[in-house]
Each structure stands twice: as structure tokens, then as C-alpha cells.
mmCIF file of C-alpha atoms in Angstrom:
data_model
loop_
_atom_site.group_PDB
_atom_site.id
_atom_site.type_symbol
_atom_site.label_atom_id
_atom_site.label_comp_id
_atom_site.label_asym_id
_atom_site.label_seq_id
_atom_site.Cartn_x
_atom_site.Cartn_y
_atom_site.Cartn_z
ATOM 1 C CA MET Y 1482 -28.502 -11.811 53.670
ATOM 2 C CA ASP Y 1483 -28.599 -11.845 57.464
ATOM 3 C CA MET Y 1484 -25.216 -13.147 58.479
ATOM 4 C CA ALA Y 1485 -25.893 -12.778 62.221
ATOM 5 C CA ARG Y 1486 -28.540 -15.559 62.358
ATOM 6 C CA GLY Y 1487 -26.612 -18.101 60.383
ATOM 7 C CA PRO Y 1488 -23.706 -20.176 61.656
ATOM 8 C CA ALA Y 1489 -20.405 -18.478 62.095
ATOM 9 C CA LEU Y 1490 -18.345 -18.466 58.922
ATOM 10 C CA THR Y 1491 -15.156 -20.462 59.040
ATOM 11 C CA ARG Y 1492 -12.287 -19.761 56.764
ATOM 12 C CA GLN Y 1493 -10.623 -22.795 55.341
ATOM 13 C CA HIS Y 1494 -6.925 -22.294 54.948
ATOM 14 C CA VAL Y 1495 -5.462 -23.828 51.815
ATOM 15 C CA PRO Y 1496 -1.683 -23.864 51.976
ATOM 16 C CA MET Y 1497 -0.393 -22.547 48.651
ATOM 17 C CA THR Y 1498 2.814 -20.986 47.463
ATOM 18 C CA THR Y 1499 1.590 -18.095 45.337
ATOM 19 C CA ASP Y 1500 -1.664 -17.327 43.572
ATOM 20 C CA ASP Y 1501 -0.100 -17.464 40.125
ATOM 21 C CA GLU Y 1502 1.632 -20.777 40.777
ATOM 22 C CA HIS Y 1503 -1.614 -22.277 41.949
ATOM 23 C CA ASP Y 1504 -3.498 -20.940 38.942
ATOM 24 C CA GLN Y 1505 -0.933 -22.436 36.582
ATOM 25 C CA GLY Y 1506 -0.902 -25.804 38.292
ATOM 26 C CA GLN Y 1507 -4.671 -26.106 38.747
ATOM 27 C CA ASP Y 1508 -6.280 -28.815 36.647
ATOM 28 C CA PRO Y 1509 -9.547 -27.566 35.088
ATOM 29 C CA GLY Y 1510 -11.074 -30.972 35.656
ATOM 30 C CA THR Y 1511 -10.582 -30.708 39.418
ATOM 31 C CA ALA Y 1512 -12.097 -27.237 39.806
ATOM 32 C CA PRO Y 1513 -14.533 -27.080 42.742
ATOM 33 C CA ARG Y 1514 -18.181 -27.211 41.899
ATOM 34 C CA ALA Y 1515 -20.928 -25.003 43.226
ATOM 35 C CA PRO Y 1516 -21.874 -25.965 46.791
ATOM 36 C CA GLY Y 1517 -24.894 -28.189 47.117
ATOM 37 C CA PRO Y 1518 -27.686 -27.923 49.655
ATOM 38 C CA GLY Y 1519 -25.531 -29.474 52.341
ATOM 39 C CA SER Y 1520 -22.463 -27.297 51.748
ATOM 40 C CA GLY Y 1521 -21.670 -24.378 54.002
ATOM 41 C CA LEU Y 1522 -21.227 -20.772 52.985
ATOM 42 C CA GLY Y 1523 -17.807 -20.710 54.597
ATOM 43 C CA GLN Y 1524 -16.187 -22.327 51.599
ATOM 44 C CA VAL Y 1525 -13.370 -20.280 50.080
ATOM 45 C CA PHE Y 1526 -11.695 -20.374 46.700
ATOM 46 C CA THR Y 1527 -8.538 -19.146 45.157
ATOM 47 C CA GLN Y 1528 -8.958 -16.495 42.494
ATOM 48 C CA ALA Y 1529 -8.591 -19.083 39.730
ATOM 49 C CA GLU Y 1530 -11.152 -21.390 41.382
ATOM 50 C CA ALA Y 1531 -13.554 -18.512 41.949
ATOM 51 C CA ALA Y 1532 -13.247 -17.534 38.285
ATOM 52 C CA ARG Y 1533 -14.082 -21.082 37.176
ATOM 53 C CA VAL Y 1534 -17.089 -21.590 39.440
ATOM 54 C CA CYS Y 1535 -18.480 -18.138 38.548
ATOM 55 C CA GLY Y 1536 -17.878 -18.455 34.808
ATOM 56 C CA VAL Y 1537 -15.739 -15.321 34.570
ATOM 57 C CA GLY Y 1538 -12.118 -14.591 33.914
ATOM 58 C CA ARG Y 1539 -9.450 -14.485 36.577
ATOM 59 C CA THR Y 1540 -8.867 -10.808 35.874
ATOM 60 C CA THR Y 1541 -12.533 -10.168 36.667
ATOM 61 C CA ILE Y 1542 -12.181 -11.745 40.110
ATOM 62 C CA ARG Y 1543 -9.031 -9.717 40.696
ATOM 63 C CA ARG Y 1544 -10.831 -6.546 39.634
ATOM 64 C CA TRP Y 1545 -13.717 -7.296 42.003
ATOM 65 C CA ARG Y 1546 -11.286 -7.847 44.848
ATOM 66 C CA GLN Y 1547 -9.271 -4.698 44.140
ATOM 67 C CA GLY Y 1548 -12.489 -2.691 43.830
ATOM 68 C CA GLY Y 1549 -13.657 -3.720 47.303
ATOM 69 C CA LEU Y 1550 -16.547 -5.829 45.990
ATOM 70 C CA LEU Y 1551 -15.279 -8.891 47.867
ATOM 71 C CA PRO Y 1552 -14.690 -7.541 51.374
ATOM 72 C CA GLY Y 1553 -14.075 -10.981 52.869
ATOM 73 C CA ALA Y 1554 -11.137 -11.782 50.606
ATOM 74 C CA TYR Y 1555 -7.853 -12.260 52.414
ATOM 75 C CA GLU Y 1556 -4.288 -13.108 51.569
ATOM 76 C CA THR Y 1557 -2.499 -16.085 53.060
ATOM 77 C CA PRO Y 1558 1.049 -15.866 54.397
ATOM 78 C CA GLU Y 1559 2.156 -17.636 51.227
ATOM 79 C CA GLY Y 1560 0.728 -14.777 49.132
ATOM 80 C CA THR Y 1561 -2.417 -16.549 47.865
ATOM 81 C CA TRP Y 1562 -5.677 -14.595 47.786
ATOM 82 C CA MET Y 1563 -8.701 -16.517 49.040
ATOM 83 C CA ILE Y 1564 -12.253 -15.539 48.059
ATOM 84 C CA PRO Y 1565 -15.157 -16.550 50.331
ATOM 85 C CA LEU Y 1566 -18.187 -18.093 48.647
ATOM 86 C CA ALA Y 1567 -20.417 -15.757 50.639
ATOM 87 C CA ASP Y 1568 -18.765 -12.713 49.030
ATOM 88 C CA LEU Y 1569 -19.297 -14.139 45.563
ATOM 89 C CA LEU Y 1570 -22.981 -14.789 46.244
ATOM 90 C CA ALA Y 1571 -23.422 -11.383 47.878
ATOM 91 C CA HIS Y 1572 -21.908 -9.743 44.806
ATOM 92 C CA GLY Y 1573 -24.446 -11.530 42.615
ATOM 93 C CA ALA Y 1574 -22.051 -13.885 40.865
ATOM 94 C CA GLN Y 1575 -23.620 -16.883 39.147
ATOM 95 C CA VAL Y 1576 -21.837 -19.684 40.941
ATOM 96 C CA GLY Y 1577 -21.677 -22.895 38.909
ATOM 97 C CA THR Y 1578 -21.469 -21.277 35.444
ATOM 98 C CA PRO Y 1579 -18.697 -22.761 33.260
ATOM 99 C CA ALA Y 1580 -15.813 -20.349 33.020
ATOM 100 C CA PRO Y 1581 -14.417 -19.279 29.653
ATOM 101 C CA PRO Y 1582 -10.756 -20.054 29.000
ATOM 102 C CA ASP Y 1583 -8.380 -17.421 30.249
ATOM 103 C CA PRO Y 1584 -6.909 -15.417 27.375
ATOM 104 C CA SER Y 1585 -3.204 -15.780 26.833
ATOM 105 C CA PRO Y 1586 -0.983 -12.744 27.500
ATOM 106 C CA ALA Y 1587 -0.324 -12.418 23.766
ATOM 107 C CA ALA Y 1588 -4.060 -12.324 23.034
ATOM 108 C CA GLU Y 1589 -4.589 -9.694 25.725
ATOM 109 C CA GLU Y 1590 -1.852 -7.537 24.195
ATOM 110 C CA GLU Y 1591 -3.382 -7.893 20.730
ATOM 111 C CA ALA Y 1592 -6.817 -6.998 22.075
ATOM 112 C CA GLN Y 1593 -5.554 -3.736 23.520
ATOM 113 C CA PRO Y 1594 -6.257 -0.779 21.237
ATOM 114 C CA PRO Y 1595 -3.197 0.909 19.758
ATOM 115 C CA ALA Y 1596 -1.957 4.165 21.156
ATOM 116 C CA PRO Y 1597 -3.436 7.348 19.615
ATOM 117 C CA ALA Y 1598 -0.131 8.290 17.996
ATOM 118 C CA ALA Y 1599 0.294 4.830 16.511
ATOM 119 C CA ALA Y 1600 -3.306 4.832 15.268
ATOM 120 C CA GLU Y 1601 -2.770 8.174 13.534
ATOM 121 C CA GLU Y 1602 0.423 6.892 11.910
ATOM 122 C CA VAL Y 1603 -1.343 3.748 10.710
ATOM 123 C CA ALA Y 1604 -4.175 5.834 9.242
ATOM 124 C CA ARG Y 1605 -1.691 8.137 7.526
ATOM 125 C CA LEU Y 1606 0.237 5.231 6.027
ATOM 126 C CA ARG Y 1607 -2.961 3.623 4.787
ATOM 127 C CA THR Y 1608 -4.007 6.870 3.118
ATOM 128 C CA GLU Y 1609 -0.580 7.214 1.505
ATOM 129 C CA LEU Y 1610 -0.754 3.612 0.295
ATOM 130 C CA GLU Y 1611 -4.155 4.161 -1.323
ATOM 131 C CA ARG Y 1612 -2.892 7.349 -3.004
ATOM 132 C CA VAL Y 1613 0.184 5.617 -4.435
ATOM 133 C CA ARG Y 1614 -1.954 2.744 -5.678
ATOM 134 C CA ALA Y 1615 -4.299 5.175 -7.440
ATOM 135 C CA GLU Y 1616 -1.358 6.965 -9.071
ATOM 136 C CA LEU Y 1617 0.077 3.649 -10.254
ATOM 137 C CA VAL Y 1618 -3.226 2.622 -11.819
ATOM 138 C CA ALA Y 1619 -3.519 6.002 -13.575
ATOM 139 C CA ALA Y 1620 0.062 5.774 -14.889
ATOM 140 C CA GLU Y 1621 -0.517 2.273 -16.226
ATOM 141 C CA HIS Y 1622 -3.688 3.463 -17.951
ATOM 142 C CA ARG Y 1623 -1.874 6.403 -19.570
ATOM 143 C CA ALA Y 1624 0.923 4.119 -20.763
ATOM 144 C CA GLU Y 1625 -1.585 1.713 -22.237
ATOM 145 C CA VAL Y 1626 -3.426 4.518 -24.036
ATOM 146 C CA ALA Y 1627 -0.155 5.971 -25.358
ATOM 147 C CA GLY Y 1628 0.954 2.568 -26.606
ATOM 148 C CA THR Y 1629 -2.369 2.048 -28.352
ATOM 149 C CA GLU Y 1630 -2.189 5.470 -30.008
ATOM 150 C CA ALA Y 1631 1.404 4.900 -31.167
ATOM 151 C CA ALA Y 1632 0.507 1.523 -32.631
ATOM 152 C CA GLY Y 1633 -2.474 3.042 -34.439
ATOM 153 C CA LEU Y 1634 -0.378 5.877 -35.860
ATOM 154 C CA GLN Y 1635 2.274 3.466 -37.109
ATOM 155 C CA LYS Y 1636 -0.383 1.337 -38.741
ATOM 156 C CA ARG Y 1637 -1.919 4.352 -40.503
ATOM 157 C CA LEU Y 1638 1.500 5.423 -41.794
ATOM 158 C CA GLU Y 1639 2.154 1.968 -43.189
ATOM 159 C CA GLU Y 1640 -1.267 1.894 -44.849
ATOM 160 C CA ARG Y 1641 -0.695 5.282 -46.494
ATOM 161 C CA ALA Y 1642 2.748 4.284 -47.751
ATOM 162 C CA GLU Y 1643 1.287 1.131 -49.248
ATOM 163 C CA HIS Y 1644 -1.543 3.137 -50.830
ATOM 164 C CA ILE Y 1645 0.923 5.567 -52.402
ATOM 165 C CA ALA Y 1646 2.908 2.665 -53.839
ATOM 166 C CA ASP Y 1647 -0.281 1.174 -55.314
ATOM 167 C CA LEU Y 1648 -1.213 4.494 -56.929
ATOM 168 C CA ARG Y 1649 2.244 4.863 -58.432
ATOM 169 C CA ARG Y 1650 2.141 1.366 -59.907
ATOM 170 C CA ALA Y 1651 -1.339 1.947 -61.360
ATOM 171 C CA LEU Y 1652 -0.332 5.300 -62.858
ATOM 172 C CA THR Y 1653 2.814 3.810 -64.357
ATOM 173 C CA ALA Y 1654 0.822 1.048 -66.005
ATOM 174 C CA LEU Y 1655 -1.599 3.525 -67.622
ATOM 175 C CA MET Y 1656 0.986 5.964 -69.001
ATOM 176 C CA PRO Y 1657 2.825 5.495 -72.343
ATOM 177 C CA ALA Y 1658 6.329 4.119 -72.230
ATOM 178 C CA PRO Y 1659 8.101 7.442 -72.982
ATOM 179 C CA GLU Y 1660 6.305 9.142 -70.089
ATOM 180 C CA ARG Y 1661 6.943 6.377 -67.575
ATOM 181 C CA ALA Y 1662 10.541 7.475 -67.250
ATOM 182 C CA GLY Y 1663 9.392 10.730 -65.684
ATOM 183 C CA LEU Y 1664 7.730 8.858 -62.821
ATOM 184 C CA GLU Y 1665 10.665 6.596 -62.204
ATOM 185 C CA PRO Y 1666 13.594 8.291 -60.472
ATOM 186 C CA GLY Y 1667 16.659 8.283 -62.749
ATOM 187 C CA PRO Y 1668 20.294 9.363 -62.408
ATOM 188 C CA ALA Y 1669 20.835 13.050 -61.873
ATOM 189 C CA ALA Y 1670 21.709 14.961 -65.096
ATOM 190 C CA SER Y 1671 25.229 16.294 -65.199
ATOM 191 C CA ALA Y 1672 25.606 20.064 -65.268
ATOM 192 C CA PRO Y 1673 26.997 21.581 -68.521
ATOM 193 C CA PRO Y 1674 30.653 22.639 -68.391
ATOM 194 C CA ALA Y 1675 31.297 26.255 -67.507
ATOM 195 C CA ALA Y 1676 32.269 28.566 -70.407
ATOM 196 C CA PRO Y 1677 35.942 29.624 -70.387
ATOM 197 C CA PRO Y 1678 36.628 33.314 -69.796
ATOM 198 C CA SER Y 1679 36.893 35.335 -73.043
ATOM 199 C CA ALA Y 1680 40.290 36.725 -73.990
ATOM 200 C CA SER Y 1681 40.789 40.463 -74.051
ATOM 201 C CA VAL Y 1682 40.981 42.015 -77.526
ATOM 202 C CA PRO Y 1683 43.006 45.211 -78.013
ATOM 203 C CA GLY Y 1684 40.839 48.180 -78.779
ATOM 204 C CA GLN Y 1685 37.712 46.506 -77.284
ATOM 205 C CA GLN Y 1686 35.715 48.443 -74.767
ATOM 206 C CA SER Y 1687 35.701 46.971 -71.299
ATOM 207 C CA GLY Y 1688 32.773 46.792 -69.013
ATOM 208 C CA ASP Y 1689 33.784 49.875 -67.038
ATOM 209 C CA GLY Y 1690 33.705 52.185 -70.068
ATOM 210 C CA HIS Y 1691 37.489 52.148 -70.738
ATOM 211 C CA GLN Y 1692 39.027 51.086 -73.966
ATOM 212 C CA GLU Y 1693 41.650 48.395 -73.966
ATOM 213 C CA GLU Y 1694 45.262 49.274 -74.507
ATOM 214 C CA ASP Y 1695 46.068 50.056 -78.150
ATOM 215 C CA GLY Y 1696 49.554 51.045 -79.131
ATOM 216 C CA GLY Y 1697 50.589 51.486 -75.500
ATOM 217 C CA ARG Y 1698 48.000 54.111 -74.637
ATOM 218 C CA TRP Y 1699 44.725 54.181 -72.724
ATOM 219 C CA TRP Y 1700 41.942 55.972 -74.501
ATOM 220 C CA LYS Y 1701 38.826 56.824 -72.696
ATOM 221 C CA ARG Y 1702 35.836 56.567 -74.904
ATOM 222 C CA ARG Y 1703 33.474 59.445 -74.703
ATOM 223 C CA ARG Y 1704 30.043 58.389 -73.695
ATOM 224 C CA ARG Y 1705 27.270 59.568 -76.001
#
């Protein structure tokens, strides 16, 4: 655009306190519209107004200004940055596009990716969680299988005990009465009394080959 042939640009001074205070107090319904055919290119906007008329975020306008893409931007004595319309058009901004709502600071913090160290820790904890969950599922399965096997073994033992009792009753019914007593457990038989030791008889040979005392003498019997 040939700026030399056109009318001299005038900068409209808008007394403001600070850029942030103006952005917070600006009513979206009163945002300036795109200039019509009769408007001049010397119109200026605050950063918030420029973001609304261009359909971009306020941080985008600030990034353009800090990157030198809006060379005509200037700061007022009150600390408010003003953006000329000519700079926005020269940069290729689509003036008149509805601006998206500015994200809240909390949303911007959530949108930021986590630090590499934090991301590695999160990944490690997730892996550990999945491993513990898998071990828990396996332990529950083993306990269930063990419980099923124990219940089955107990049932088989009860069935065999009942079968043995049935066989005993059937066998008892088929056997004669005198023989049934052998199948039925009775009182234990008492052991016979022990024999008393035999008394020594004089003249009788003892077990060691000596003869008992006879008349006050010991006689050794000659072995044949």
C-alpha cells in the first residue's frame, strides 16, 4: 500500500489507565466495528479492541506487536498500547471477523503441556497402576480356582464316606447274624492275666545249668 499518496495518518489518542484495565472493563457489545467506506485508515484500537475486530485472541495481538509485525503500535503515557488499523490491514488481518472468547488464565495453564519430568512420572505411575491391577486380577483368579478345587475335594470326600457307609449297611444285611458282630466294632477284649512266677524247687536245675541248693551245698551238674 502506498502510504505517501494517501492522506496523512492521524493517531487518535484514547485516554486510558492501563491496557489490562481497559480490556477488563471493555463491554463486548461496544467493540468497534470494521471501518466502512467512509472511515479513515488512521483509526487505532487498543489490543483488546484489535483482537475483537480481527477475530483473534488478545495474546495474538500482543505477540504480533512484540514480534515487530505492527510497527505503528505505540504506548500512551498511561501505559496503554494502541494498534493502528493500517498496521492490522498491512499484516493481513481479517478485520471484522468475530473474535473468539479469551481463554481464562486457568484454562491457559491447563492447556500447557506438563514438564518432561512430570510427564515421565505420570507415565511411570500409570504403568505401575496397570501392573498392580493385573496382579490383583491374577490373585483373585487363583483364589477363586483354589476355592473351587477345595470345595470339589470336600464334596468328593463326603460322597466316598457316604458310599462306604452304604456298602457297610448292605454287607451287614446280607451276612448271617453271628458274622455281623465281626463287622460291628465291639468292646476291646481284655488281656489274660499274667502267670505268676514259679517257685524254686530244691534240687531242680536252673536255667544257667546250676542245680538248686540241696542240703546246703551247690552241686554243678555235669553237662552230657
